[in-house]
PDB file of C-alpha atoms in Angstrom:
ATOM      1  CA  MET A   1      21.771  -1.240  14.983  1.00 85.00           C
ATOM      2  CA  THR A   2      19.765   1.790  13.941  1.00 95.00           C
ATOM      3  CA  GLY A   3      17.405   1.028  11.059  1.00 97.00           C
ATOM      4  CA  LEU A   4      17.721   3.229   7.977  1.00 98.00           C
ATOM      5  CA  GLY A   5      15.265   3.956   5.211  1.00 98.00           C
ATOM      6  CA  ALA A   6      14.177   6.546   2.673  1.00 98.00           C
ATOM      7  CA  VAL A   7      10.914   8.138   1.565  1.00 98.00           C
ATOM      8  CA  PHE A   8       9.305   7.982  -1.853  1.00 98.00           C
ATOM      9  CA  ARG A   9       7.592  11.350  -1.690  1.00 97.00           C
ATOM     10  CA  PRO A  10       4.132  11.552  -3.274  1.00 95.00           C
ATOM     11  CA  GLN A  11       5.091  14.680  -5.189  1.00 94.00           C
ATOM     12  CA  LEU A  12       6.567  12.130  -7.603  1.00 96.00           C
ATOM     13  CA  PRO A  13       4.189  10.481 -10.091  1.00 97.00           C
ATOM     14  CA  PRO A  14       3.321   6.888  -9.140  1.00 97.00           C
ATOM     15  CA  GLU A  15       4.998   5.473 -12.235  1.00 98.00           C
ATOM     16  CA  ARG A  16       8.369   6.476 -10.740  1.00 97.00           C
ATOM     17  CA  LEU A  17       7.873   4.131  -7.767  1.00 98.00           C
ATOM     18  CA  ARG A  18       8.986   0.905  -9.421  1.00 98.00           C
ATOM     19  CA  GLU A  19      12.553   2.015 -10.076  1.00 98.00           C
ATOM     20  CA  VAL A  20      12.902   3.678  -6.667  1.00 98.00           C
ATOM     21  CA  ALA A  21      11.622   0.535  -4.921  1.00 98.00           C
ATOM     22  CA  ARG A  22      13.995  -1.653  -6.929  1.00 98.00           C
ATOM     23  CA  LEU A  23      16.952   0.525  -5.968  1.00 98.00           C
ATOM     24  CA  ALA A  24      15.944   0.489  -2.288  1.00 98.00           C
ATOM     25  CA  ASP A  25      15.783  -3.299  -2.429  1.00 98.00           C
ATOM     26  CA  GLU A  26      19.229  -3.583  -3.986  1.00 97.00           C
ATOM     27  CA  SER A  27      21.045  -0.808  -2.116  1.00 95.00           C
ATOM     28  CA  GLY A  28      21.000  -2.190   1.416  1.00 91.00           C
ATOM     29  CA  LEU A  29      18.297   0.019   2.925  1.00 96.00           C
ATOM     30  CA  GLU A  30      16.054  -1.690   5.453  1.00 97.00           C
ATOM     31  CA  GLU A  31      12.920   0.294   4.622  1.00 98.00           C
ATOM     32  CA  LEU A  32      11.208   2.406   1.953  1.00 98.00           C
ATOM     33  CA  TRP A  33       8.345   4.566   3.186  1.00 98.00           C
ATOM     34  CA  LEU A  34       5.317   5.887   1.294  1.00 98.00           C
ATOM     35  CA  TRP A  35       2.809   8.588   2.236  1.00 97.00           C
ATOM     36  CA  GLU A  36      -0.930   8.803   1.715  1.00 96.00           C
ATOM     37  CA  ASP A  37      -1.041  12.568   1.243  1.00 93.00           C
ATOM     38  CA  CYS A  38      -4.225  14.107  -0.145  1.00 94.00           C
ATOM     39  CA  PHE A  39      -4.670  14.116  -3.046  1.00 95.00           C
ATOM     40  CA  ARG A  40      -1.829  12.067  -4.412  1.00 96.00           C
ATOM     41  CA  GLU A  41      -1.065   8.324  -4.399  1.00 95.00           C
ATOM     42  CA  GLY A  42      -3.056   5.905  -2.273  1.00 96.00           C
ATOM     43  CA  GLY A  43      -0.914   4.418   0.490  1.00 97.00           C
ATOM     44  CA  LEU A  44      -1.982   0.782   0.368  1.00 97.00           C
ATOM     45  CA  SER A  45      -2.135   0.472  -3.421  1.00 97.00           C
ATOM     46  CA  THR A  46       1.410   1.798  -3.752  1.00 98.00           C
ATOM     47  CA  ALA A  47       2.592  -0.384  -0.856  1.00 98.00           C
ATOM     48  CA  ALA A  48       1.208  -3.511  -2.521  1.00 98.00           C
ATOM     49  CA  ALA A  49       2.933  -2.641  -5.786  1.00 98.00           C
ATOM     50  CA  ALA A  50       6.255  -1.868  -4.076  1.00 98.00           C
ATOM     51  CA  LEU A  51       6.128  -5.141  -2.146  1.00 98.00           C
ATOM     52  CA  ALA A  52       5.418  -7.068  -5.345  1.00 98.00           C
ATOM     53  CA  TRP A  53       8.349  -5.422  -7.140  1.00 98.00           C
ATOM     54  CA  THR A  54      10.855  -6.177  -4.360  1.00 98.00           C
ATOM     55  CA  GLU A  55      12.188  -9.166  -2.444  1.00 97.00           C
ATOM     56  CA  ARG A  56      13.813  -7.884   0.743  1.00 97.00           C
ATOM     57  CA  VAL A  57      13.135  -4.266   1.700  1.00 98.00           C
ATOM     58  CA  ARG A  58      10.339  -3.474   4.139  1.00 98.00           C
ATOM     59  CA  ILE A  59       7.668  -1.093   2.834  1.00 98.00           C
ATOM     60  CA  GLY A  60       6.117   1.385   5.258  1.00 98.00           C
ATOM     61  CA  VAL A  61       3.008   3.531   4.889  1.00 98.00           C
ATOM     62  CA  GLY A  62       3.248   6.533   7.149  1.00 95.00           C
ATOM     63  CA  LEU A  63       0.456   7.196   7.472  1.00 96.00           C
ATOM     64  CA  LEU A  64      -3.168   6.261   6.727  1.00 98.00           C
ATOM     65  CA  PRO A  65      -5.546   9.063   7.871  1.00 98.00           C
ATOM     66  CA  VAL A  66      -8.175   7.334  10.000  1.00 98.00           C
ATOM     67  CA  PRO A  67     -11.005   9.784   9.170  1.00 98.00           C
ATOM     68  CA  LEU A  68     -10.824   8.538   5.570  1.00 96.00           C
ATOM     69  CA  ARG A  69     -10.947   4.812   6.386  1.00 96.00           C
ATOM     70  CA  ASN A  70     -13.463   2.514   7.998  1.00 97.00           C
ATOM     71  CA  VAL A  71     -11.458   0.401  10.438  1.00 98.00           C
ATOM     72  CA  ALA A  72     -12.761  -2.867   8.977  1.00 98.00           C
ATOM     73  CA  ILE A  73     -11.472  -1.906   5.531  1.00 98.00           C
ATOM     74  CA  THR A  74      -8.111  -0.923   7.021  1.00 98.00           C
ATOM     75  CA  ALA A  75      -7.869  -4.279   8.797  1.00 98.00           C
ATOM     76  CA  MET A  76      -8.794  -6.202   5.644  1.00 98.00           C
ATOM     77  CA  GLU A  77      -6.189  -4.361   3.566  1.00 98.00           C
ATOM     78  CA  VAL A  78      -3.404  -4.705   6.141  1.00 98.00           C
ATOM     79  CA  ALA A  79      -4.131  -8.385   6.729  1.00 98.00           C
ATOM     80  CA  THR A  80      -4.085  -9.011   2.974  1.00 98.00           C
ATOM     81  CA  LEU A  81      -0.670  -7.352   2.618  1.00 98.00           C
ATOM     82  CA  HIS A  82       0.772  -9.421   5.456  1.00 98.00           C
ATOM     83  CA  ARG A  83      -0.545 -12.694   4.057  1.00 98.00           C
ATOM     84  CA  MET A  84       0.658 -11.971   0.514  1.00 98.00           C
ATOM     85  CA  PHE A  85       4.031 -10.637   1.681  1.00 98.00           C
ATOM     86  CA  PRO A  86       4.926 -12.436   4.928  1.00 96.00           C
ATOM     87  CA  GLY A  87       7.911 -11.843   7.150  1.00 96.00           C
ATOM     88  CA  GLY A  88       6.861  -8.430   8.425  1.00 96.00           C
ATOM     89  CA  ARG A  89       7.697  -6.636   5.179  1.00 98.00           C
ATOM     90  CA  ALA A  90       4.613  -4.401   5.341  1.00 98.00           C
ATOM     91  CA  ILE A  91       4.601  -1.638   7.981  1.00 98.00           C
ATOM     92  CA  VAL A  92       1.461   0.422   8.490  1.00 98.00           C
ATOM     93  CA  GLY A  93       0.951   3.573  10.514  1.00 98.00           C
ATOM     94  CA  VAL A  94      -2.312   5.409  11.131  1.00 98.00           C
ATOM     95  CA  GLY A  95      -2.969   8.923  12.334  1.00 98.00           C
ATOM     96  CA  HIS A  96      -5.212  11.965  12.453  1.00 98.00           C
ATOM     97  CA  GLY A  97      -4.415  13.143   8.942  1.00 96.00           C
ATOM     98  CA  VAL A  98      -4.069  16.814   8.017  1.00 96.00           C
ATOM     99  CA  GLN A  99      -7.236  18.393   9.370  1.00 96.00           C
ATOM    100  CA  ASP A 100      -7.674  20.849   6.483  1.00 97.00           C
ATOM    101  CA  TRP A 101      -7.562  17.929   4.034  1.00 97.00           C
ATOM    102  CA  MET A 102     -10.032  15.981   6.142  1.00 97.00           C
ATOM    103  CA  GLY A 103     -12.344  18.989   5.994  1.00 97.00           C
ATOM    104  CA  GLN A 104     -12.043  19.159   2.204  1.00 97.00           C
ATOM    105  CA  VAL A 105     -13.496  15.668   1.844  1.00 97.00           C
ATOM    106  CA  GLY A 106     -16.128  15.993   4.552  1.00 97.00           C
ATOM    107  CA  ALA A 107     -14.337  13.641   6.963  1.00 97.00           C
ATOM    108  CA  ARG A 108     -13.184  16.019   9.691  1.00 97.00           C
ATOM    109  CA  VAL A 109     -14.370  14.922  13.129  1.00 98.00           C
ATOM    110  CA  GLU A 110     -14.990  16.844  16.327  1.00 98.00           C
ATOM    111  CA  SER A 111     -12.533  14.751  18.378  1.00 98.00           C
ATOM    112  CA  PRO A 112      -9.612  13.392  16.336  1.00 98.00           C
ATOM    113  CA  LEU A 113      -8.053  11.929  19.499  1.00 98.00           C
ATOM    114  CA  THR A 114     -11.171   9.884  20.311  1.00 98.00           C
ATOM    115  CA  LEU A 115     -11.359   8.605  16.741  1.00 98.00           C
ATOM    116  CA  LEU A 116      -7.698   7.578  16.736  1.00 98.00           C
ATOM    117  CA  ARG A 117      -8.065   5.815  20.087  1.00 98.00           C
ATOM    118  CA  GLU A 118     -11.117   3.859  18.907  1.00 98.00           C
ATOM    119  CA  HIS A 119      -9.516   3.055  15.547  1.00 98.00           C
ATOM    120  CA  LEU A 120      -6.280   1.792  17.092  1.00 98.00           C
ATOM    121  CA  ALA A 121      -8.089  -0.435  19.578  1.00 98.00           C
ATOM    122  CA  ALA A 122     -10.342  -1.976  16.941  1.00 98.00           C
ATOM    123  CA  LEU A 123      -7.642  -2.328  14.278  1.00 98.00           C
ATOM    124  CA  ARG A 124      -5.199  -4.105  16.580  1.00 98.00           C
ATOM    125  CA  ALA A 125      -7.940  -6.422  17.857  1.00 98.00           C
ATOM    126  CA  LEU A 126      -9.145  -7.332  14.366  1.00 98.00           C
ATOM    127  CA  LEU A 127      -5.588  -8.058  13.243  1.00 98.00           C
ATOM    128  CA  ARG A 128      -5.199 -10.365  16.263  1.00 98.00           C
ATOM    129  CA  GLY A 129      -8.163 -12.354  14.961  1.00 98.00           C
ATOM    130  CA  GLU A 130     -10.704 -11.155  17.498  1.00 98.00           C
ATOM    131  CA  ARG A 131     -14.437 -10.888  16.767  1.00 98.00           C
ATOM    132  CA  LEU A 132     -15.682  -7.407  17.691  1.00 98.00           C
ATOM    133  CA  THR A 133     -18.901  -5.654  18.500  1.00 98.00           C
ATOM    134  CA  VAL A 134     -18.132  -2.008  19.192  1.00 98.00           C
ATOM    135  CA  ASP A 135     -20.444   0.959  19.722  1.00 98.00           C
ATOM    136  CA  GLY A 136     -18.025   3.851  20.069  1.00 98.00           C
ATOM    137  CA  ARG A 137     -18.389   7.500  19.285  1.00 98.00           C
ATOM    138  CA  TYR A 138     -16.948   6.928  15.810  1.00 98.00           C
ATOM    139  CA  VAL A 139     -16.087   3.241  15.430  1.00 98.00           C
ATOM    140  CA  LYS A 140     -19.122   0.966  15.200  1.00 98.00           C
ATOM    141  CA  LEU A 141     -18.806  -2.742  14.461  1.00 98.00           C
ATOM    142  CA  ASP A 142     -21.427  -5.488  14.751  1.00 98.00           C
ATOM    143  CA  ASP A 143     -19.977  -9.004  15.101  1.00 98.00           C
ATOM    144  CA  VAL A 144     -17.008  -8.319  12.795  1.00 98.00           C
ATOM    145  CA  ALA A 145     -13.968 -10.576  12.371  1.00 98.00           C
ATOM    146  CA  LEU A 146     -11.474 -11.156   9.588  1.00 98.00           C
ATOM    147  CA  ASP A 147     -11.835 -14.355   7.602  1.00 98.00           C
ATOM    148  CA  TRP A 148      -8.186 -14.090   6.542  1.00 98.00           C
ATOM    149  CA  ARG A 149      -6.383 -12.859   9.635  1.00 97.00           C
ATOM    150  CA  PRO A 150      -2.590 -12.392   9.477  1.00 97.00           C
ATOM    151  CA  GLU A 151      -0.614 -15.511  10.314  1.00 95.00           C
ATOM    152  CA  ALA A 152       1.809 -13.554  12.530  1.00 96.00           C
ATOM    153  CA  ALA A 153       1.504 -10.582  14.864  1.00 96.00           C
ATOM    154  CA  VAL A 154       1.117  -7.259  13.045  1.00 97.00           C
ATOM    155  CA  PRO A 155       2.455  -4.130  14.790  1.00 98.00           C
ATOM    156  CA  VAL A 156       0.354  -1.010  14.222  1.00 98.00           C
ATOM    157  CA  LEU A 157       2.172   2.329  14.420  1.00 98.00           C
ATOM    158  CA  ALA A 158       0.636   5.735  15.058  1.00 98.00           C
ATOM    159  CA  GLY A 159       1.744   9.094  13.736  1.00 98.00           C
ATOM    160  CA  ALA A 160       1.928  11.566  16.596  1.00 98.00           C
ATOM    161  CA  THR A 161       3.068  15.109  17.332  1.00 96.00           C
ATOM    162  CA  GLY A 162       1.236  16.694  20.262  1.00 97.00           C
ATOM    163  CA  PRO A 163       1.568  15.509  23.868  1.00 98.00           C
ATOM    164  CA  ARG A 164      -1.858  13.874  24.073  1.00 98.00           C
ATOM    165  CA  THR A 165      -1.385  11.942  20.846  1.00 98.00           C
ATOM    166  CA  LEU A 166       2.114  10.856  21.857  1.00 98.00           C
ATOM    167  CA  ARG A 167       0.775   9.509  25.155  1.00 98.00           C
ATOM    168  CA  LEU A 168      -2.040   7.782  23.274  1.00 98.00           C
ATOM    169  CA  SER A 169       0.474   6.197  20.916  1.00 98.00           C
ATOM    170  CA  GLY A 170       2.400   4.787  23.854  1.00 98.00           C
ATOM    171  CA  GLU A 171      -0.798   3.486  25.369  1.00 98.00           C
ATOM    172  CA  ALA A 172      -2.591   2.101  22.314  1.00 98.00           C
ATOM    173  CA  ALA A 173      -0.114   1.623  19.420  1.00 98.00           C
ATOM    174  CA  ASP A 174       2.908  -0.631  18.874  1.00 98.00           C
ATOM    175  CA  GLY A 175       5.164   2.136  17.617  1.00 98.00           C
ATOM    176  CA  THR A 176       5.249   5.848  16.845  1.00 98.00           C
ATOM    177  CA  ILE A 177       6.081   7.805  13.696  1.00 98.00           C
ATOM    178  CA  LEU A 178       7.581  11.277  14.217  1.00 98.00           C
ATOM    179  CA  HIS A 179       7.614  13.761  11.342  1.00 97.00           C
ATOM    180  CA  ALA A 180      10.659  15.568   9.949  1.00 97.00           C
ATOM    181  CA  GLY A 181      10.019  18.579  12.152  1.00 97.00           C
ATOM    182  CA  THR A 182      11.339  16.575  15.115  1.00 98.00           C
ATOM    183  CA  SER A 183      14.826  17.470  16.362  1.00 97.00           C
ATOM    184  CA  PRO A 184      16.896  15.183  18.595  1.00 98.00           C
ATOM    185  CA  ASP A 185      15.589  17.084  21.610  1.00 98.00           C
ATOM    186  CA  GLY A 186      12.071  16.582  20.254  1.00 98.00           C
ATOM    187  CA  VAL A 187      12.703  12.841  20.024  1.00 98.00           C
ATOM    188  CA  ARG A 188      13.746  12.757  23.694  1.00 98.00           C
ATOM    189  CA  LYS A 189      10.597  14.602  24.730  1.00 98.00           C
ATOM    190  CA  ALA A 190       8.451  12.357  22.537  1.00 98.00           C
ATOM    191  CA  ARG A 191      10.003   9.237  24.071  1.00 98.00           C
ATOM    192  CA  GLN A 192       9.170  10.550  27.532  1.00 98.00           C
ATOM    193  CA  LEU A 193       5.521  11.163  26.618  1.00 98.00           C
ATOM    194  CA  ILE A 194       5.243   7.799  24.858  1.00 98.00           C
ATOM    195  CA  ASP A 195       6.637   6.087  27.950  1.00 98.00           C
ATOM    196  CA  GLU A 196       4.093   7.892  30.120  1.00 98.00           C
ATOM    197  CA  GLY A 197       1.334   6.409  27.984  1.00 98.00           C
ATOM    198  CA  ARG A 198       2.908   2.968  28.094  1.00 98.00           C
ATOM    199  CA  GLU A 199       3.192   3.115  31.870  1.00 98.00           C
ATOM    200  CA  SER A 200      -0.438   4.175  32.269  1.00 98.00           C
ATOM    201  CA  ALA A 201      -1.505   1.170  30.185  1.00 98.00           C
ATOM    202  CA  GLY A 202       0.870  -1.235  31.932  1.00 98.00           C
ATOM    203  CA  ARG A 203       2.654  -2.022  28.682  1.00 97.00           C
ATOM    204  CA  THR A 204       6.127  -3.547  28.703  1.00 97.00           C
ATOM    205  CA  ASP A 205       6.308  -4.785  25.091  1.00 97.00           C
ATOM    206  CA  PRO A 206       8.698  -3.128  22.602  1.00 96.00           C
ATOM    207  CA  HIS A 207       7.674   0.208  21.110  1.00 98.00           C
ATOM    208  CA  GLU A 208       9.510   1.308  17.956  1.00 98.00           C
ATOM    209  CA  VAL A 209      10.072   4.999  17.263  1.00 98.00           C
ATOM    210  CA  VAL A 210      10.470   5.936  13.593  1.00 98.00           C
ATOM    211  CA  VAL A 211      11.702   9.449  12.765  1.00 98.00           C
ATOM    212  CA  TYR A 212      11.850  11.188   9.409  1.00 98.00           C
ATOM    213  CA  LEU A 213      15.013  13.210   8.772  1.00 98.00           C
ATOM    214  CA  LEU A 214      14.806  15.931   6.116  1.00 98.00           C
ATOM    215  CA  THR A 215      17.932  15.325   4.039  1.00 98.00           C
ATOM    216  CA  ALA A 216      19.624  17.013   1.088  1.00 98.00           C
ATOM    217  CA  THR A 217      22.846  16.124  -0.661  1.00 98.00           C
ATOM    218  CA  GLY A 218      24.681  17.431  -3.691  1.00 94.00           C
ATOM    219  CA  PRO A 219      26.079  20.850  -4.636  1.00 91.00           C
ATOM    220  CA  ASP A 220      22.903  22.811  -3.799  1.00 96.00           C
ATOM    221  CA  ALA A 221      21.956  20.757  -0.732  1.00 98.00           C
ATOM    222  CA  ALA A 222      22.064  23.553   1.846  1.00 97.00           C
ATOM    223  CA  THR A 223      19.963  25.873  -0.321  1.00 97.00           C
ATOM    224  CA  ARG A 224      17.273  23.250  -0.949  1.00 97.00           C
ATOM    225  CA  LEU A 225      17.150  22.228   2.705  1.00 98.00           C
ATOM    226  CA  ARG A 226      16.831  25.840   3.867  1.00 97.00           C
ATOM    227  CA  ALA A 227      14.079  26.561   1.342  1.00 97.00           C
ATOM    228  CA  GLU A 228      12.021  23.587   2.488  1.00 97.00           C
ATOM    229  CA  LEU A 229      12.410  24.439   6.170  1.00 97.00           C
ATOM    230  CA  VAL A 230      11.293  28.001   5.454  1.00 97.00           C
ATOM    231  CA  ALA A 231       8.321  26.792   3.398  1.00 95.00           C
ATOM    232  CA  GLU A 232       7.254  24.504   6.244  1.00 95.00           C
ATOM    233  CA  GLY A 233       7.716  27.204   8.883  1.00 95.00           C
ATOM    234  CA  LEU A 234      10.464  25.181  10.572  1.00 95.00           C
ATOM    235  CA  ASP A 235      13.486  27.364   9.886  1.00 93.00           C
ATOM    236  CA  SER A 236      13.615  28.577  13.505  1.00 93.00           C
ATOM    237  CA  VAL A 237      13.831  25.045  14.967  1.00 92.00           C
ATOM    238  CA  PRO A 238      17.456  24.276  15.903  1.00 91.00           C
ATOM    239  CA  ASP A 239      19.274  21.130  14.751  1.00 92.00           C
ATOM    240  CA  LEU A 240      16.632  20.194  12.189  1.00 96.00           C
ATOM    241  CA  GLY A 241      17.442  18.447   8.925  1.00 98.00           C
ATOM    242  CA  VAL A 242      20.830  17.800   7.373  1.00 98.00           C
ATOM    243  CA  ALA A 243      22.608  18.892   4.199  1.00 98.00           C
ATOM    244  CA  GLY A 244      25.883  17.396   3.078  1.00 98.00           C
ATOM    245  CA  ASP A 245      27.721  14.235   2.208  1.00 98.00           C
ATOM    246  CA  ALA A 246      27.230  10.718   3.569  1.00 98.00           C
ATOM    247  CA  GLY A 247      29.330  11.437   6.651  1.00 98.00           C
ATOM    248  CA  ALA A 248      27.251  14.462   7.613  1.00 98.00           C
ATOM    249  CA  VAL A 249      24.005  12.556   7.091  1.00 98.00           C
ATOM    250  CA  ALA A 250      25.230   9.570   9.120  1.00 98.00           C
ATOM    251  CA  LYS A 251      26.118  11.870  12.034  1.00 98.00           C
ATOM    252  CA  ALA A 252      22.630  13.404  11.938  1.00 98.00           C
ATOM    253  CA  VAL A 253      21.106   9.915  11.925  1.00 98.00           C
ATOM    254  CA  GLN A 254      23.253   8.967  14.904  1.00 98.00           C
ATOM    255  CA  ARG A 255      22.108  12.035  16.865  1.00 98.00           C
ATOM    256  CA  LEU A 256      18.490  10.983  16.395  1.00 98.00           C
ATOM    257  CA  ALA A 257      19.330   7.406  17.372  1.00 98.00           C
ATOM    258  CA  GLU A 258      21.064   8.563  20.548  1.00 98.00           C
ATOM    259  CA  ALA A 259      17.950  10.610  21.367  1.00 98.00           C
ATOM    260  CA  GLY A 260      15.731   7.519  21.151  1.00 98.00           C
ATOM    261  CA  ALA A 261      14.960   6.800  17.498  1.00 98.00           C
ATOM    262  CA  ASP A 262      15.002   3.125  16.516  1.00 98.00           C
ATOM    263  CA  THR A 263      14.682   3.792  12.793  1.00 98.00           C
ATOM    264  CA  VAL A 264      15.545   6.946  10.835  1.00 98.00           C
ATOM    265  CA  ILE A 265      13.959   7.524   7.436  1.00 98.00           C
ATOM    266  CA  LEU A 266      15.770   9.963   5.154  1.00 98.00           C
ATOM    267  CA  GLN A 267      13.227  12.337   3.635  1.00 98.00           C
ATOM    268  CA  PRO A 268      14.421  14.107   0.476  1.00 98.00           C
ATOM    269  CA  THR A 269      13.325  17.648  -0.197  1.00 97.00           C
ATOM    270  CA  GLY A 270      10.238  18.034  -2.342  1.00 95.00           C
ATOM    271  CA  ASP A 271      12.398  19.317  -5.195  1.00 95.00           C
ATOM    272  CA  GLU A 272      15.001  16.521  -5.004  1.00 97.00           C
ATOM    273  CA  PRO A 273      16.368  16.412  -8.585  1.00 95.00           C
ATOM    274  CA  ASP A 274      17.349  12.725  -8.551  1.00 97.00           C
ATOM    275  CA  PRO A 275      15.080  10.532  -6.385  1.00 97.00           C
ATOM    276  CA  GLU A 276      16.687   7.340  -7.646  1.00 98.00           C
ATOM    277  CA  GLY A 277      20.152   8.706  -6.900  1.00 97.00           C
ATOM    278  CA  PHE A 278      18.979   9.764  -3.434  1.00 98.00           C
ATOM    279  CA  VAL A 279      17.933   6.197  -2.577  1.00 98.00           C
ATOM    280  CA  ARG A 280      21.220   4.854  -3.944  1.00 98.00           C
ATOM    281  CA  PHE A 281      23.132   7.434  -1.870  1.00 98.00           C
ATOM    282  CA  ALA A 282      21.227   6.421   1.284  1.00 98.00           C
ATOM    283  CA  GLY A 283      21.775   2.703   0.810  1.00 98.00           C
ATOM    284  CA  GLU A 284      25.251   2.572  -0.640  1.00 97.00           C
ATOM    285  CA  GLU A 285      26.947   5.514   1.113  1.00 98.00           C
ATOM    286  CA  VAL A 286      25.072   6.371   4.316  1.00 98.00           C
ATOM    287  CA  ARG A 287      24.031   2.882   5.435  1.00 97.00           C
ATOM    288  CA  GLY A 288      27.599   1.680   6.037  1.00 96.00           C
ATOM    289  CA  LEU A 289      28.397   4.714   8.221  1.00 97.00           C
ATOM    290  CA  VAL A 290      25.446   4.334  10.595  1.00 95.00           C
ATOM    291  CA  ALA A 291      26.245   2.345  13.724  1.00 79.00           C
TER     292      ALA A 291
END
C-alpha cells in the first residue's frame, strides 16, 4: 500500500505544530514531515517535540542541510531520537541545502556532491555502531563512535534532484526524497537514475522513494495552487500538483505511486488557510481512497 503523509510547512509558527501533530496521529496518516528551511524552525528540535506529542505517526525531517551540520552531531541527534522513540518513528533525510542559504551563513562548499557523499558514508556507519577515522575533503573524524548507538537499523534518506545526486542517493543512501516539483514522469526518471547508482554499488536492499505532492483543496484550491506554481517557476511543468476534493487528490497520489513512489507526502500551499483542516482532510478523506 502506498504510504501517505502531510507536511507541516515552516511558514507556520512552531507553536502551531502540537495541534497539527496530534491531528496527524489521530487521523490515520502514516507520516508527518517537517522541513529545516533557513531561517525557520530547526528540524530535529521540532521532530523531537512532535514525536513526544504523538503515539503512532512517523515523523520525517526532509531535510537536514549537511553544510550546516557536523556529521558526528547529526549522528548523535538521530541516534537519540531513535532510542527515545523506537519502532522507526523518526525518519531523517539529508541533502545539499539551498545553496544561497548556505552562502548566507558561510557554509557553502565548493563541491556539494563530495560533501554529501562523505556525510552519507560517515553518518550511516556511525549509526551502525562503527568506530571511524576519516580524513576526507570535508568530513574529518578521529576515532569517533557513538556511545548510545540506535538499537535497530536506521535508514538514512537523501534529498535529490539532479542526475548526479540521484545516482549518489541510490549508491549511498537508503532512500530518496523528491521535491514537489517532481511529476510522475520525473519520478520514473528519478527511479531509473537511483537504480543506476544502486547497481554501480551492488546494492540489492530496499530503497524507499518519498515524493512531495503540492496539494490544495477547498473553494479557492485551483487559484492557490496556480499561484504557488507560478511563484516557484514551475507553472510550465505538466501534471504537477493537484487541486480538488479527496477523489482528485487520491488519483494524483496514485499516479505518483504507479510511477515509482513508495510514499506520497501532501504538501499544502504556503498560504493554506487551515493547516489543521488540511491534515484532517488528508487522513480522514484521502487516506481511505489511496490503494
